[in-house]
mmCIF file of C-alpha atoms in Angstrom:
data_model
loop_
_atom_site.group_PDB
_atom_site.id
_atom_site.type_symbol
_atom_site.label_atom_id
_atom_site.label_comp_id
_atom_site.label_asym_id
_atom_site.label_seq_id
_atom_site.Cartn_x
_atom_site.Cartn_y
_atom_site.Cartn_z
ATOM 1 C CA MET Q 1 -30.094 92.676 25.814
ATOM 2 C CA ARG Q 2 -33.157 90.680 26.804
ATOM 3 C CA ASN Q 3 -32.663 87.094 27.830
ATOM 4 C CA TYR Q 4 -34.885 84.503 26.225
ATOM 5 C CA PRO Q 5 -35.125 80.857 27.260
ATOM 6 C CA HIS Q 6 -32.763 78.490 25.460
ATOM 7 C CA ASN Q 7 -34.214 77.253 22.137
ATOM 8 C CA SER Q 8 -37.292 79.430 22.621
ATOM 9 C CA PRO Q 9 -39.303 80.758 19.694
ATOM 10 C CA GLU Q 10 -38.412 84.301 20.807
ATOM 11 C CA ALA Q 11 -34.665 83.573 20.811
ATOM 12 C CA ALA Q 12 -35.007 82.205 17.282
ATOM 13 C CA ALA Q 13 -37.157 85.135 16.157
ATOM 14 C CA ARG Q 14 -34.569 87.575 17.543
ATOM 15 C CA ILE Q 15 -31.897 86.169 15.215
ATOM 16 C CA VAL Q 16 -34.192 86.445 12.192
ATOM 17 C CA ALA Q 17 -35.026 89.988 13.334
ATOM 18 C CA LEU Q 18 -31.327 90.818 13.678
ATOM 19 C CA VAL Q 19 -30.683 89.837 10.069
ATOM 20 C CA LEU Q 20 -33.748 91.841 9.045
ATOM 21 C CA ILE Q 21 -32.581 95.085 10.690
ATOM 22 C CA SER Q 22 -28.812 94.630 10.509
ATOM 23 C CA ASP Q 23 -28.311 96.734 7.388
ATOM 24 C CA GLY Q 24 -30.453 99.556 8.777
ATOM 25 C CA ASN Q 25 -32.975 99.229 5.975
ATOM 26 C CA VAL Q 26 -36.008 96.978 6.321
ATOM 27 C CA CYS Q 27 -37.595 96.669 2.891
ATOM 28 C CA ARG Q 28 -41.202 95.800 2.193
ATOM 29 C CA SER Q 29 -39.966 92.796 0.195
ATOM 30 C CA GLU Q 30 -38.219 91.412 3.292
ATOM 31 C CA ILE Q 31 -41.351 91.786 5.417
ATOM 32 C CA ASP Q 32 -43.517 90.284 2.668
ATOM 33 C CA THR Q 33 -41.157 87.330 2.308
ATOM 34 C CA LEU Q 34 -41.293 86.544 6.016
ATOM 35 C CA ARG Q 35 -45.073 86.929 6.033
ATOM 36 C CA ASP Q 36 -45.397 84.621 3.017
ATOM 37 C CA MET Q 37 -43.158 82.086 4.779
ATOM 38 C CA GLU Q 38 -45.417 82.346 7.841
ATOM 39 C CA VAL Q 39 -42.501 83.268 10.111
ATOM 40 C CA GLU Q 40 -44.607 83.291 13.265
ATOM 41 C CA GLN Q 41 -46.139 79.891 12.612
ATOM 42 C CA GLU Q 42 -42.762 78.463 11.549
ATOM 43 C CA LEU Q 43 -41.123 79.617 14.778
ATOM 44 C CA GLY Q 44 -44.092 78.822 16.989
ATOM 45 C CA ILE Q 45 -44.878 82.334 18.166
ATOM 46 C CA ALA Q 46 -48.262 84.014 18.398
ATOM 47 C CA PRO Q 47 -49.597 86.184 15.568
ATOM 48 C CA GLY Q 48 -48.061 89.642 15.923
ATOM 49 C CA ALA Q 49 -45.255 88.404 18.178
ATOM 50 C CA PHE Q 50 -42.544 88.728 15.520
ATOM 51 C CA ALA Q 51 -43.158 92.479 15.311
ATOM 52 C CA ARG Q 52 -42.808 92.655 19.095
ATOM 53 C CA VAL Q 53 -39.492 90.766 18.977
ATOM 54 C CA VAL Q 54 -38.219 93.159 16.281
ATOM 55 C CA ARG Q 55 -39.280 96.159 18.378
ATOM 56 C CA ASP Q 56 -37.697 94.737 21.530
ATOM 57 C CA LEU Q 57 -34.458 94.007 19.673
ATOM 58 C CA CYS Q 58 -34.363 97.556 18.308
ATOM 59 C CA GLU Q 59 -34.890 98.936 21.819
ATOM 60 C CA ASP Q 60 -32.120 96.730 23.207
ATOM 61 C CA LEU Q 61 -29.723 97.730 20.442
ATOM 62 C CA LEU Q 62 -30.543 101.422 20.795
ATOM 63 C CA MET Q 63 -29.580 101.227 24.469
ATOM 64 C CA GLY Q 64 -26.042 100.346 23.382
ATOM 65 C CA ALA Q 65 -25.917 102.695 20.401
ATOM 66 C CA HIS Q 66 -25.761 105.986 22.282
ATOM 67 C CA SER Q 67 -22.379 106.899 20.801
ATOM 68 C CA ASN Q 68 -22.811 105.246 17.413
ATOM 69 C CA ARG Q 69 -24.852 106.154 14.401
ATOM 70 C CA SER Q 70 -25.923 102.568 13.846
ATOM 71 C CA MET Q 71 -27.932 100.310 16.113
ATOM 72 C CA THR Q 72 -25.849 97.298 15.151
ATOM 73 C CA ALA Q 73 -22.401 98.923 14.961
ATOM 74 C CA HIS Q 74 -21.545 97.835 18.509
ATOM 75 C CA LEU Q 75 -22.443 94.174 17.922
ATOM 76 C CA ASP Q 76 -19.156 92.363 18.260
ATOM 77 C CA GLU Q 77 -18.483 88.698 17.677
ATOM 78 C CA ASN Q 78 -18.908 87.930 21.392
ATOM 79 C CA MET Q 79 -22.415 89.381 21.411
ATOM 80 C CA LEU Q 80 -23.326 87.538 18.212
ATOM 81 C CA THR Q 81 -21.922 84.322 19.684
ATOM 82 C CA SER Q 82 -24.024 84.819 22.794
ATOM 83 C CA MET Q 83 -27.178 85.339 20.736
ATOM 84 C CA MET Q 84 -26.473 82.330 18.512
ATOM 85 C CA SER Q 85 -25.683 80.077 21.483
ATOM 86 C CA ALA Q 86 -29.288 80.489 22.644
ATOM 87 C CA ILE Q 87 -30.258 78.139 19.798
ATOM 88 C CA SER Q 88 -28.774 74.632 19.953
ATOM 89 C CA ALA Q 89 -31.618 72.551 18.492
ATOM 90 C CA LYS Q 90 -30.585 71.676 14.943
ATOM 91 C CA PRO Q 91 -34.120 71.819 13.462
ATOM 92 C CA LEU Q 92 -34.606 75.288 14.944
ATOM 93 C CA GLN Q 93 -31.202 76.421 13.664
ATOM 94 C CA HIS Q 94 -32.174 75.270 10.168
ATOM 95 C CA LYS Q 95 -35.486 77.161 10.360
ATOM 96 C CA VAL Q 96 -33.735 80.328 11.517
ATOM 97 C CA LEU Q 97 -31.141 80.122 8.748
ATOM 98 C CA ARG Q 98 -33.794 79.449 6.094
ATOM 99 C CA LEU Q 99 -36.002 82.338 7.225
ATOM 100 C CA ALA Q 100 -33.103 84.739 7.723
ATOM 101 C CA ALA Q 101 -31.537 83.919 4.357
ATOM 102 C CA ALA Q 102 -34.852 84.402 2.572
ATOM 103 C CA ALA Q 103 -35.387 87.766 4.257
ATOM 104 C CA ALA Q 104 -31.826 88.906 3.544
ATOM 105 C CA GLN Q 105 -32.106 88.007 -0.142
ATOM 106 C CA ALA Q 106 -35.649 89.296 -0.651
ATOM 107 C CA ASP Q 107 -34.465 92.717 -1.800
ATOM 108 C CA ARG Q 108 -31.970 91.081 -4.190
ATOM 109 C CA HIS Q 109 -29.070 92.560 -2.228
ATOM 110 C CA LEU Q 110 -27.166 90.819 0.542
ATOM 111 C CA ALA Q 111 -25.788 93.660 2.638
ATOM 112 C CA GLU Q 112 -22.476 93.259 4.439
ATOM 113 C CA ALA Q 113 -24.183 93.456 7.836
ATOM 114 C CA GLU Q 114 -26.692 90.764 6.855
ATOM 115 C CA ALA Q 115 -23.883 88.536 5.600
ATOM 116 C CA ARG Q 116 -21.966 89.087 8.852
ATOM 117 C CA VAL Q 117 -24.871 87.897 11.014
ATOM 118 C CA MET Q 118 -25.549 84.934 8.718
ATOM 119 C CA ALA Q 119 -21.852 83.979 8.750
ATOM 120 C CA SER Q 120 -21.791 84.135 12.537
ATOM 121 C CA ALA Q 121 -24.783 81.795 12.739
ATOM 122 C CA SER Q 122 -23.236 79.400 10.234
ATOM 123 C CA ARG Q 123 -19.924 79.333 12.128
ATOM 124 C CA GLN Q 124 -21.683 78.692 15.432
ATOM 125 C CA TRP Q 125 -24.082 76.084 14.164
ATOM 126 C CA THR Q 126 -21.945 74.094 11.733
ATOM 127 C CA PRO Q 127 -20.564 70.936 13.322
ATOM 128 C CA LYS Q 128 -16.835 71.075 13.897
ATOM 129 C CA PRO Q 129 -14.786 68.193 12.500
ATOM 130 C CA MET Q 130 -13.651 65.742 15.142
ATOM 131 C CA THR Q 131 -9.934 65.402 15.632
ATOM 132 C CA VAL Q 132 -8.458 62.014 16.300
ATOM 133 C CA PRO Q 133 -5.461 61.996 18.648
#
């Protein structure tokens, strides 16, 4: 898996891309939604860079999918945690969640794989309650 700088636009775009491809079916409505939301401008990446991040993610996932039928079948919670931990800036987390949720719901069907990635992000990025001794 490629390493992106912490809180980088590419690290954020990779999580949106993961939600986009996680169910194995990228619909035109999902792409149109992200385009209409100006995903590249929102995340601060150059025009055309989101497609490159999606392609790079697919390549990285295919490297680990040699024995599986699905690119994302081997993504365990540790790998998802690692990807989510690359984003710690709250405003960027909110952008990623907003963009990813819009893409996931664009086809009017939230697939289990999409929900799994979104749940992982929410778990990672939701503040934990403080315990008082």
